[in-house]
Short mmCIF file of C-alpha atoms and ligand atoms in Angstrom, two decimals:
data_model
loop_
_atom_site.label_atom_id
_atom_site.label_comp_id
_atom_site.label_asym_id
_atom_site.label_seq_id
_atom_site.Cartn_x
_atom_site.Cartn_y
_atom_site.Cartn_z
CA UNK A 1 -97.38 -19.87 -15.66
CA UNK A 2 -98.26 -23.20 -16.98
CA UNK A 3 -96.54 -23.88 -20.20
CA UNK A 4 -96.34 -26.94 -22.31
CA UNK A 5 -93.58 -29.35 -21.87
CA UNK A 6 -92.17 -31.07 -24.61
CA UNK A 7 -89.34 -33.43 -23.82
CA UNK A 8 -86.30 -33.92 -25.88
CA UNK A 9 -85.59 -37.03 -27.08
CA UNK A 10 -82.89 -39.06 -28.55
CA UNK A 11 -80.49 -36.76 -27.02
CA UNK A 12 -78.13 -39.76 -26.15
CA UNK A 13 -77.89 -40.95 -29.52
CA UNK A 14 -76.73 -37.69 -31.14
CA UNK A 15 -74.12 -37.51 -28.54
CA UNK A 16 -72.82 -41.20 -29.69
CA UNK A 17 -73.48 -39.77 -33.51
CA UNK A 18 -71.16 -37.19 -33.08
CA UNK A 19 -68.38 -39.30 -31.44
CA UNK A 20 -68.92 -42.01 -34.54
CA UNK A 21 -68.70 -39.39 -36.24
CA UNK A 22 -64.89 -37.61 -35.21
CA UNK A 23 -63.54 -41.21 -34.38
CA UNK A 24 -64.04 -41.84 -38.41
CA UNK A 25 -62.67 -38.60 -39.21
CA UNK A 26 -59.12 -38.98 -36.65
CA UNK A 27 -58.72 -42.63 -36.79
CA UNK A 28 -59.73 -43.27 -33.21
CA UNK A 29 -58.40 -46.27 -31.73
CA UNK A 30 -61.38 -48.77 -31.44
CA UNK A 31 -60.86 -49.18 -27.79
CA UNK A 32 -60.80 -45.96 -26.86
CA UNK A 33 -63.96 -45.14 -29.31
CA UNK A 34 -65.66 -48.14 -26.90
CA UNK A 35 -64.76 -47.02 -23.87
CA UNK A 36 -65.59 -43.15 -24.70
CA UNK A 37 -68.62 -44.27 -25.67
CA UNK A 38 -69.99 -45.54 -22.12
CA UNK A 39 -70.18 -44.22 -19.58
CA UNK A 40 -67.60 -44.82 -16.25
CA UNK A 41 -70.19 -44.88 -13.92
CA UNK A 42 -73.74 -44.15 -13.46
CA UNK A 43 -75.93 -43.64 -10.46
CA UNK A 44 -79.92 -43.74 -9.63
CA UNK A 45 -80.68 -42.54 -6.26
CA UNK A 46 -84.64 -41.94 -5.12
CA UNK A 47 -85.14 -38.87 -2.88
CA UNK A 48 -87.02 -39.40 -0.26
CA UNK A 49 -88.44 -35.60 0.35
CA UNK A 50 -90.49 -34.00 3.13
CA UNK A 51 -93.28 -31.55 1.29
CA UNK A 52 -94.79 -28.41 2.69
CA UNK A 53 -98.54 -29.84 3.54
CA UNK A 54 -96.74 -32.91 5.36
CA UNK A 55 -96.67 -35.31 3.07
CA UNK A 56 -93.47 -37.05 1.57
CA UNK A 57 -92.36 -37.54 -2.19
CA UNK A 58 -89.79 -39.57 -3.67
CA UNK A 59 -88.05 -38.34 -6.13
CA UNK A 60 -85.55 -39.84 -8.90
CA UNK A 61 -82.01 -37.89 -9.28
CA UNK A 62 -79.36 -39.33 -11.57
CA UNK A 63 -75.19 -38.59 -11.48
CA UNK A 64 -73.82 -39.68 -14.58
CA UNK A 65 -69.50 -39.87 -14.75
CA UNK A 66 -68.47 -39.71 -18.17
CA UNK A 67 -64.66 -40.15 -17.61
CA UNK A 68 -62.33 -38.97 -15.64
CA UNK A 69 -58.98 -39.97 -17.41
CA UNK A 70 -58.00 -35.59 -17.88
CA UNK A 71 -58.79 -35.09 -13.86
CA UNK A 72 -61.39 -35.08 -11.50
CA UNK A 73 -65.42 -35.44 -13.41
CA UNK A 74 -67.48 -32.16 -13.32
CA UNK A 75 -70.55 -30.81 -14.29
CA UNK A 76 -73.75 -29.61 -13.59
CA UNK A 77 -77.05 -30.96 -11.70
CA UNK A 78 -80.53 -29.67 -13.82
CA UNK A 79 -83.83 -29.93 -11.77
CA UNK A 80 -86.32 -30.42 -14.54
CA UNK A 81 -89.37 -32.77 -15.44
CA UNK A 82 -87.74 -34.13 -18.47
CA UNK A 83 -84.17 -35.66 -17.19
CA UNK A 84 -83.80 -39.05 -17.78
CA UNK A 85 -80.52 -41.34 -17.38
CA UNK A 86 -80.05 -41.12 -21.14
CA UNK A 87 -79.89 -37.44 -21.29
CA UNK A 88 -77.85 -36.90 -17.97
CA UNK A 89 -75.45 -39.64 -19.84
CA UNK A 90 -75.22 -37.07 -23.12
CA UNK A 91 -74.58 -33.87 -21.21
CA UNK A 92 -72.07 -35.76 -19.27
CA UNK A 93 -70.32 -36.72 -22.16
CA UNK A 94 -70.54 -33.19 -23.57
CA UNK A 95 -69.01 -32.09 -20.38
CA UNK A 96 -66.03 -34.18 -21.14
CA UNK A 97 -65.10 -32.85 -24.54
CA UNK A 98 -65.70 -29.13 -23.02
CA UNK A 99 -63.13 -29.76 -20.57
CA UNK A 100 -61.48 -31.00 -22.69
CA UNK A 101 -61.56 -27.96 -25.88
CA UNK A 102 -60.55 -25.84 -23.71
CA UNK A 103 -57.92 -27.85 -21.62
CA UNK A 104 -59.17 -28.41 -18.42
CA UNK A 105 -57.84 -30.73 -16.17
CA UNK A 106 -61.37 -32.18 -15.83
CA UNK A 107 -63.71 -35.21 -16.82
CA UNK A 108 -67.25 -34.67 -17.49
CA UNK A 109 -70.20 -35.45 -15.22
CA UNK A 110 -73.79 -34.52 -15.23
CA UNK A 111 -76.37 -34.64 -12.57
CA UNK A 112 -80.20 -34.24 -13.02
CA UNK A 113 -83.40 -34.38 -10.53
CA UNK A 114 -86.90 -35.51 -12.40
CA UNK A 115 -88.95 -32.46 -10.87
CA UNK A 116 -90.50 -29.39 -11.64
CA UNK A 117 -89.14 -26.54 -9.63
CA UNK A 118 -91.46 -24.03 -10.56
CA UNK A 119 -94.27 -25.83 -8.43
CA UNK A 120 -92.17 -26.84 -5.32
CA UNK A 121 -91.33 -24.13 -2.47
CA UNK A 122 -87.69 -23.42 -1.56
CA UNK A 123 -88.09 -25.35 1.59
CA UNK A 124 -88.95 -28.81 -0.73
CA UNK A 125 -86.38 -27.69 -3.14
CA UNK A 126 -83.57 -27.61 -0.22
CA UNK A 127 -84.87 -30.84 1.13
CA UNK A 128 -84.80 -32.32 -2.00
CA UNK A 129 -81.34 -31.14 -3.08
CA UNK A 130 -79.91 -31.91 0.76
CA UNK A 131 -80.94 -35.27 0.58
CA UNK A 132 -79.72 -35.75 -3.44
CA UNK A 133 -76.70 -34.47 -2.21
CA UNK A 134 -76.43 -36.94 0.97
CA UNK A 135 -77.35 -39.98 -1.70
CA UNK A 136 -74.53 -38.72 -3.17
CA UNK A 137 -71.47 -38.14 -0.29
CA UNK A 138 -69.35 -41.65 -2.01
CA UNK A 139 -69.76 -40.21 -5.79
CA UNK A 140 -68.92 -36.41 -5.22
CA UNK A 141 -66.25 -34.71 -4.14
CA UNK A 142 -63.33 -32.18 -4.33
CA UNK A 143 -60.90 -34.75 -6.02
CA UNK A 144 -63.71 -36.89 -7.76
CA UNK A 145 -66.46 -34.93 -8.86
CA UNK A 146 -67.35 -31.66 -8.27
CA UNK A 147 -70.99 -30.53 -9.12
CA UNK A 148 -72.34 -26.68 -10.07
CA UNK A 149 -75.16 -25.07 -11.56
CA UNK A 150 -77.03 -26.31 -14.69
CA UNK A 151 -80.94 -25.84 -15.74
CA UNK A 152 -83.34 -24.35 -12.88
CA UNK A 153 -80.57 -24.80 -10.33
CA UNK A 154 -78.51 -21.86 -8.75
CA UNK A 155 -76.14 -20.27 -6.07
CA UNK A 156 -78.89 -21.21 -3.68
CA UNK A 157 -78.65 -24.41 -4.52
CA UNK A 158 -74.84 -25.01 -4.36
CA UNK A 159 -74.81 -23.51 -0.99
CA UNK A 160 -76.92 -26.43 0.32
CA UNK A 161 -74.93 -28.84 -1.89
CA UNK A 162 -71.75 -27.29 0.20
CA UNK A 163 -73.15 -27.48 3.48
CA UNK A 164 -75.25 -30.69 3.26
CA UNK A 165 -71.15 -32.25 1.68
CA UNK A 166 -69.18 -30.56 4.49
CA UNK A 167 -71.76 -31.54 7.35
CA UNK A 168 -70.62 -34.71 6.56
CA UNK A 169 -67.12 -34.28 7.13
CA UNK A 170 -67.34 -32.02 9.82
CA UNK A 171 -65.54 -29.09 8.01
CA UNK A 172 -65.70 -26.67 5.22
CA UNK A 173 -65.27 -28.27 2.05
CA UNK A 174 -66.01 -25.61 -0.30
CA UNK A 175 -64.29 -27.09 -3.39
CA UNK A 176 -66.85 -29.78 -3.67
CA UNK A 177 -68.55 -27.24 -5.59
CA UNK A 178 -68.22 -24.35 -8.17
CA UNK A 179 -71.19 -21.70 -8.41
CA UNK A 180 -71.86 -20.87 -4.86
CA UNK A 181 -72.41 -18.13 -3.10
CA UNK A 182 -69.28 -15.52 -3.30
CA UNK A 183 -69.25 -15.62 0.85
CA UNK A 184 -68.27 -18.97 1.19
CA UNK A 185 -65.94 -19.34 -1.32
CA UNK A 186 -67.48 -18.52 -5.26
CA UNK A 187 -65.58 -16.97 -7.39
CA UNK A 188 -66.25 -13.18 -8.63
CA UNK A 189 -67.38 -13.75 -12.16
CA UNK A 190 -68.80 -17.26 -12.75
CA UNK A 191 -72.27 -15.63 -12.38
CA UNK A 192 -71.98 -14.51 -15.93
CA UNK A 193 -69.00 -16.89 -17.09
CA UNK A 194 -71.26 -18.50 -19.66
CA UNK A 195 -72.50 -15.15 -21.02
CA UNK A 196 -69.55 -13.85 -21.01
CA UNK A 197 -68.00 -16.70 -22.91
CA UNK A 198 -70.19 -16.81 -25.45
CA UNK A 199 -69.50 -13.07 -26.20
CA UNK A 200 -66.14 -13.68 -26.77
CA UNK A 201 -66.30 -16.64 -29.33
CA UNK A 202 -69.11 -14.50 -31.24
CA UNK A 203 -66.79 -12.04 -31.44
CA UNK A 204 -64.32 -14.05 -32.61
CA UNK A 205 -66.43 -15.56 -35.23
CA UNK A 206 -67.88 -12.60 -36.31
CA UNK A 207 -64.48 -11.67 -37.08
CA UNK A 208 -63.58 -14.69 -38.89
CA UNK A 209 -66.76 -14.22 -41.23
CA UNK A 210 -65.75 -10.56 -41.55
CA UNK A 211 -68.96 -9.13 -40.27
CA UNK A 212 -69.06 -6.05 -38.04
CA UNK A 213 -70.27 -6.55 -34.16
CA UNK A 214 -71.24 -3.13 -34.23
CA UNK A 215 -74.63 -2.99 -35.84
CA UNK A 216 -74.67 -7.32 -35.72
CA UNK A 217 -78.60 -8.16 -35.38
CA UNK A 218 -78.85 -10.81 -32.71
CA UNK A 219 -81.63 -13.09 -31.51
CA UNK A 220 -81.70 -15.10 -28.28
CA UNK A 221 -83.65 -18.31 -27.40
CA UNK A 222 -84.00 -18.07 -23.73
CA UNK A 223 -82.90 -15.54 -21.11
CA UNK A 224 -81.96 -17.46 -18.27
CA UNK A 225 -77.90 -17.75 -16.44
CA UNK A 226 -76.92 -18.14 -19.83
CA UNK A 227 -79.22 -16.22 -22.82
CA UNK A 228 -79.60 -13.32 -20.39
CA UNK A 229 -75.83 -12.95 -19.29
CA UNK A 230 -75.47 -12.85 -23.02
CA UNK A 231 -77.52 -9.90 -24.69
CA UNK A 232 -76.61 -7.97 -21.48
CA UNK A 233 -72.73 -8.26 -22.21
CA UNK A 234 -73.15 -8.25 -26.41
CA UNK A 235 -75.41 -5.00 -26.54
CA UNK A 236 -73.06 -2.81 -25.46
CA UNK A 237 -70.26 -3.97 -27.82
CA UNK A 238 -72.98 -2.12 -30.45
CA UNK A 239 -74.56 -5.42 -31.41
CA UNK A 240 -78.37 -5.31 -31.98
CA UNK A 241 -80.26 -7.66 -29.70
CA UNK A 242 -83.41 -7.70 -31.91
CA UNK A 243 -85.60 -11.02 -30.34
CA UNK A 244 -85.30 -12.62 -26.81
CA UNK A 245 -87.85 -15.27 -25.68
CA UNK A 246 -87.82 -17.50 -22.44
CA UNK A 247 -90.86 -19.97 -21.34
CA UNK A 248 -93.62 -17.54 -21.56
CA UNK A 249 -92.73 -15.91 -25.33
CA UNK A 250 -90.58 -13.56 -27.03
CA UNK A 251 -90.15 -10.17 -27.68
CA UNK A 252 -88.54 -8.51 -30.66
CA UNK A 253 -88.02 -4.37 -31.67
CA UNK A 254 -85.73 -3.84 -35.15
CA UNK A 255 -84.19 -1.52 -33.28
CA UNK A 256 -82.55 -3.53 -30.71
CA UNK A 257 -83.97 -4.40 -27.30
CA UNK A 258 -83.52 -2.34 -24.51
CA UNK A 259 -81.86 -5.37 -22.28
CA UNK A 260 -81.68 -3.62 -18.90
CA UNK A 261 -85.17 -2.43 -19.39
CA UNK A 262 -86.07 -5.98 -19.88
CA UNK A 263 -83.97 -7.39 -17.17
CA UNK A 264 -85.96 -4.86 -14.87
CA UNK A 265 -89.38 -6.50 -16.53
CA UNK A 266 -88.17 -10.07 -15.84
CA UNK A 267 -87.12 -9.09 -12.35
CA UNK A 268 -90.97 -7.90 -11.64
CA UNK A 269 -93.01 -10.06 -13.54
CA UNK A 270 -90.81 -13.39 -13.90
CA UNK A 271 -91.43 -13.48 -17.46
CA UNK A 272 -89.95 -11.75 -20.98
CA UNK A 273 -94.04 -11.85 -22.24
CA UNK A 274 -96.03 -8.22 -21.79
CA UNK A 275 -92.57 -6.78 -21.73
CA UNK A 276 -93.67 -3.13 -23.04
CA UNK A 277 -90.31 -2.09 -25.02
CA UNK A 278 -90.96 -4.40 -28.05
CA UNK A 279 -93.55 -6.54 -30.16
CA UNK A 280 -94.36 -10.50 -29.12
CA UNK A 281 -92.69 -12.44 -31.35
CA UNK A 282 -93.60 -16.56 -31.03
CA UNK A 283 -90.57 -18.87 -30.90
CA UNK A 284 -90.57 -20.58 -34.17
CA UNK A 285 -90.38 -17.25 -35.57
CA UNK A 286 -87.62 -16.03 -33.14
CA UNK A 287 -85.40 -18.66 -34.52
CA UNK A 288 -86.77 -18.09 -38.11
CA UNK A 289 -85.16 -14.33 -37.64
CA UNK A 290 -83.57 -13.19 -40.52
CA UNK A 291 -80.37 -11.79 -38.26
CA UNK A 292 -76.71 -11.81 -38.28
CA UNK A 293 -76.27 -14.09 -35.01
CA UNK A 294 -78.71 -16.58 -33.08
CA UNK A 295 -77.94 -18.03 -29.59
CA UNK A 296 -80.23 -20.89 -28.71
CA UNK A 297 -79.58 -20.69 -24.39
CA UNK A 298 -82.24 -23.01 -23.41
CA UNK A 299 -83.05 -27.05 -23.60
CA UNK A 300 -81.55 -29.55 -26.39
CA UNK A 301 -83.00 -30.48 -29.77
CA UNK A 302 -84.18 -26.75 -30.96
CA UNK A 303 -82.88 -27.30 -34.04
CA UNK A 304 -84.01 -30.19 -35.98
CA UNK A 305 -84.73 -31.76 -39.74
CA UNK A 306 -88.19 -29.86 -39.66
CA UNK A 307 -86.91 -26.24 -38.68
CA UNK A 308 -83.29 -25.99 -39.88
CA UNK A 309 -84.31 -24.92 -43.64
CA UNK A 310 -85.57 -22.00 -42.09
CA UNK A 311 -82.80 -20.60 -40.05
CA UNK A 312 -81.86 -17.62 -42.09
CA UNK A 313 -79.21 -16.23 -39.00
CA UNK A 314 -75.37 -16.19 -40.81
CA UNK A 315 -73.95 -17.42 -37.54
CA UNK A 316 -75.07 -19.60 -34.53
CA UNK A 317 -73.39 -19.56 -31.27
CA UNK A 318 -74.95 -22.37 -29.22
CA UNK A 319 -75.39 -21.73 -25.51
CA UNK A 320 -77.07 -24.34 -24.73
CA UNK A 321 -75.98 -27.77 -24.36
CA UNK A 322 -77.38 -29.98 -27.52
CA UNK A 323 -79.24 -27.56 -29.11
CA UNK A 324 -78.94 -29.27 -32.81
CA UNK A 325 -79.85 -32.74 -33.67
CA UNK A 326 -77.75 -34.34 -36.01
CA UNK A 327 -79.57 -33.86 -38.95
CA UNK A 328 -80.20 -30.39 -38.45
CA UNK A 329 -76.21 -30.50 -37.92
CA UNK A 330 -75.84 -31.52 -41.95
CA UNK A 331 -78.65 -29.25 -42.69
CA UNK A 332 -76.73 -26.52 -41.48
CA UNK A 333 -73.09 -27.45 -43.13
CA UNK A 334 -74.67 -27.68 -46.39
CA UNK A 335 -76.03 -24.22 -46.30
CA UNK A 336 -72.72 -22.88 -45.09
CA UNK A 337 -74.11 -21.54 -41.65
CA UNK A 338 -71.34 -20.97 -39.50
CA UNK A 339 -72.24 -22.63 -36.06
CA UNK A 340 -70.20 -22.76 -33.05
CA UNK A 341 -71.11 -25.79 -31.40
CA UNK A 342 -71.88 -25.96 -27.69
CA UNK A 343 -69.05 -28.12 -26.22
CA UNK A 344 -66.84 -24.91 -27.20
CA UNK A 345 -68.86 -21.85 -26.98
CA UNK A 346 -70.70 -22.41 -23.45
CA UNK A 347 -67.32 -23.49 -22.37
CA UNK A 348 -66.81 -20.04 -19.96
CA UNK A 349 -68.88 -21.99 -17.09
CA UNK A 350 -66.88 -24.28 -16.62
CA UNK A 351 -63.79 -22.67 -17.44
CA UNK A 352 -64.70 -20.27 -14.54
CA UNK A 353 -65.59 -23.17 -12.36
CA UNK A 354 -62.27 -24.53 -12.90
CA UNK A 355 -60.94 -21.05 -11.60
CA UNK A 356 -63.50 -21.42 -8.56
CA UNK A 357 -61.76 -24.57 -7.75
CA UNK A 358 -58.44 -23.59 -7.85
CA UNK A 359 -58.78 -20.36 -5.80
CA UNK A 360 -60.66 -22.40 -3.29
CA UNK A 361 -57.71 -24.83 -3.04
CA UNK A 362 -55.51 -22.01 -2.97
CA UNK A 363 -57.56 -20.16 -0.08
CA UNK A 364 -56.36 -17.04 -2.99
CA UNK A 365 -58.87 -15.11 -4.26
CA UNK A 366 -59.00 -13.02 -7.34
CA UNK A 367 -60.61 -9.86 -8.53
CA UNK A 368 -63.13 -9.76 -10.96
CA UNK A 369 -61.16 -8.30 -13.56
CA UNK A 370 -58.66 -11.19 -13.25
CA UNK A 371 -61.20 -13.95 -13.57
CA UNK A 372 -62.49 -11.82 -16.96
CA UNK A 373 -59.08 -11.23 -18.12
CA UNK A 374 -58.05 -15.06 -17.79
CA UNK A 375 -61.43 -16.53 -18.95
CA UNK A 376 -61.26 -14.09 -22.35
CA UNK A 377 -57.57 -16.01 -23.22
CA UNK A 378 -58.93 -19.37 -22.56
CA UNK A 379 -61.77 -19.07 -25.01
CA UNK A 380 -60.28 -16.91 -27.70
CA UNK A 381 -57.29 -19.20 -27.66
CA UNK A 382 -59.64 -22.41 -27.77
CA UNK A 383 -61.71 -20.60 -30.10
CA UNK A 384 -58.51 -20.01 -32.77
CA UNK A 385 -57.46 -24.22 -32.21
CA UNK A 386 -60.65 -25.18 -33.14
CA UNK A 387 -60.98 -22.88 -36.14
CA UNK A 388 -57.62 -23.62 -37.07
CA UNK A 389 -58.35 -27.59 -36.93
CA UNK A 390 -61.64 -27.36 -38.81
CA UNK A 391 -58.98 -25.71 -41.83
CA UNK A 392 -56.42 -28.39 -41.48
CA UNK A 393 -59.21 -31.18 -41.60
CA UNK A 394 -61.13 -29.41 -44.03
CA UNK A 395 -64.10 -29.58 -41.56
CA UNK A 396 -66.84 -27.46 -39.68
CA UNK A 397 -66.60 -26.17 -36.57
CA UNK A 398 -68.95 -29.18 -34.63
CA UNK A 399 -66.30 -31.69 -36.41
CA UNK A 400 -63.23 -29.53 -35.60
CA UNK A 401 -63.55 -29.17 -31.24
CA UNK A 402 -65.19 -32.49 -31.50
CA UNK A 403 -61.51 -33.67 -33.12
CA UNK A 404 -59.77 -30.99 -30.46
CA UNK A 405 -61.26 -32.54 -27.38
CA UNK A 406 -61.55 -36.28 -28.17
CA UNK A 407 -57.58 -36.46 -29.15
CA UNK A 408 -56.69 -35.38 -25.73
CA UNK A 409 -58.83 -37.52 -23.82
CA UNK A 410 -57.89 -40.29 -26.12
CA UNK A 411 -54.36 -39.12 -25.37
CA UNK A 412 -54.61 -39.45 -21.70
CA UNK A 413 -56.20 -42.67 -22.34
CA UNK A 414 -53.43 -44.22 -23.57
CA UNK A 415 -50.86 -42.19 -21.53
CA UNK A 416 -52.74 -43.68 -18.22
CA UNK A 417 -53.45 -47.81 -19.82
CA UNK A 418 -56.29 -49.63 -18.51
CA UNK A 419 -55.98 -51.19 -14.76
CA UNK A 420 -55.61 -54.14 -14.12
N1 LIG B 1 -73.73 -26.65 -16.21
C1 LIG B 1 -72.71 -25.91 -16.90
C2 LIG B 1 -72.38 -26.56 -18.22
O1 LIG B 1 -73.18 -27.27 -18.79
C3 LIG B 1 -71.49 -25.67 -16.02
C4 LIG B 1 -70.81 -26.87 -15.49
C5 LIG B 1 -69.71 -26.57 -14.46
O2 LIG B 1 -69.44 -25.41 -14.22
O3 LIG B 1 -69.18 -27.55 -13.93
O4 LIG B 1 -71.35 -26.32 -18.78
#
């Protein structure tokens, strides 16, 4: 389906606004405010890629290490048409303060691939990602930087990541990566860590705003790893899943959704759109929705100066990464919508990837229930710090994890010193 793409831009500078931003309101040491605010390193690599009718294409990847003071850097690669260096650079410094909010023993990193995968064939996308990943053999690793899923990549994809890695080497190196397959070493549960995540600080939150989740009318911006996992796992805590849209549309029914029946349309067709359960609802006026809870899931910047004086939801749990520009940000304090910001409530990817990692390490595997079980006390009890810092500063919640996750970074900072 062709669809129009509209890039985001300026993403870097609203990451660096919102680290002025908390270094103002803690103090930050100056020094630590500069170095946070470059990256430690940053990579270009071109692709050299063999394409199904013969010919060859070179494409441009990026792998962007934020820091790597709290442990090894991690985060995602995204195969998408808009990635540039600047972006890859914000999401990997998101990825450092989610490590961080939710204490991690992890940097952040970010990789990206400027593609579009809906119009290559798997064999060009696993040449493309094999050779990425062989550009990339000195940056990555188990101990340095360990890559997983982001936007339009997948299990699939990490399996090649593992293989192409441990060719290398000779041997099995399955922690270079989180988000592969379960038969070579995934972890049960980091399928639908993100999802799942997010349920758990919405309930929360609806809690703190003492609104019910049975009955809660929810809307969801994309229904992808993240937007999908979500309204699957919410609807049967009672909530009402009232709009869902992905590239193609939306769909809304007052009533709620009937999200498996959708799941089964998406499976068939590839799209939400002509899904026969509901009414087509356009995106503007998905997010528009006058409902309890809205989770943008998709790309950065949905939420900016133009649209935010419409929002009507109470609360906004944000799955994606970057999903408000800073002025929306302000828009939304002043009306006294309740958002919880990104770097805290996608957090349950990576948390779960951490859990990959250490049960690879271990060779000890867990059951699925035990994964759940662990990844529901990490974000409830991140979830309570950051509420109970954005009291005690007299903040929101963006300020308040923002505070949460830059003090310990800043604190290993100065714990480690600078070398030489
Ligand atoms: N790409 C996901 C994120 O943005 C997951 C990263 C990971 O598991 O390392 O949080």
């Amino acid at each position: 389906m062709a669809t129009e793409v509209v890039c985001p831009t300026n993403v870097l500078e609203s990451a660096l606004h919102q680290l002025d931003e908390v270094a103002a309101l803690v103090n930050l040491d100056p020094a630590v405010h500069l170095k946070l605010s470059k990256p430690k390193r940053a990579v270009a690599v071109s692709i050299p890629t063999h394409m199904d009718d013969g010919s060859t294409e070179v494409f441009v990847g990026f792998r962007v290490q934020h820091n790597m003071d709290r442990g090894p850097c991690k985060g995602g690669i995204r195969y998408h048409p808009c990635v540039t260096m600047d972006e890859v650079t914000a999401l990997a410094m998101w990825m450092t303060w989610k490590c961080a909010v939710v204490d991690i023993p992890y940097g952040g990193a970010k990789g990206g691939v400027i593609c579009d995968p809906a119009q290559m064939s798997e064999r060009e996308l696993q040449n493309l990602t094999r050779r990425f990943v062989y550009e990339l053999v000195e940056v990555i690793g188990p101990d340095r930087d360990i890559p997983a899923p982001d936007v339009n990549t997948n299990e699939r994809t990490m399996g090649w990541l593992m293989d192409t890695y441990s060719m290398q080497y000779g041997y099995s190196i399955p922690a270079v990566v989180t988000g592969k397959p379960v038969c070579i070493g995934g972890s049960l549960g980091r399928a639908q860590a993100t999802g799942r995540g997010i349920v758990y600080v919405t309930r929360e939150a609806l809690k703190t705003l003492d609104m019910p989740i049975e009955g809660a009318t929810v809307a969801v911006q994309g229904f992808g790893k993240v937007g999908g996992a979500f309204a699957e796992l919410i609807a049967p805590l009672g909530a009402k899943v009232q709009a869902v849209s992905d590239v193609s549309g939306g769909v809304f029914c007052g009533d709620g959704l009937d999200i498996f029946a959708l799941q089964r349309h998406v499976a068939e067709t590839g799209y939400v759109r002509g899904f026969p359960g509901g009414e087509e609802i356009a995106n503007e006026d998905l997010l528009a929705l006058d409902c309890d809870v809205l989770v943008p899931a998709a790309l950065e910047n949905v939420f900016t100066a133009e649209n935010a004086e419409s929002v009507r939801a109470k609360l906004i749990v944000e799955g994606a990464n970057g999903p408000t520009t800073p002025e929306a940000h302000d828009i939304f304090v002043d009306r006294g919508i309740f958002v919880v910001p990104d770097i805290l409530a996608n957090a349950g990817g990576v948390t779960v990837s951490y859990f990959e990692w250490c049960q690879g390490i271990q060779k000890l595997f867990w059951s699925e229930e035990e994964v759940n079980r662990r990844l529901e006390r990490v974000m409830v009890g991140a979830y309570h710090q950051v509420y109970e810092r954005s009291l005690s500063l007299g903040t929101d919640m963006r300020n308040a994890a923002m505070a949460v996750a830059v003090e310990r970074v800043a604190e290993a900072i100065t714990a480690r010193g600078i070398h030489p």
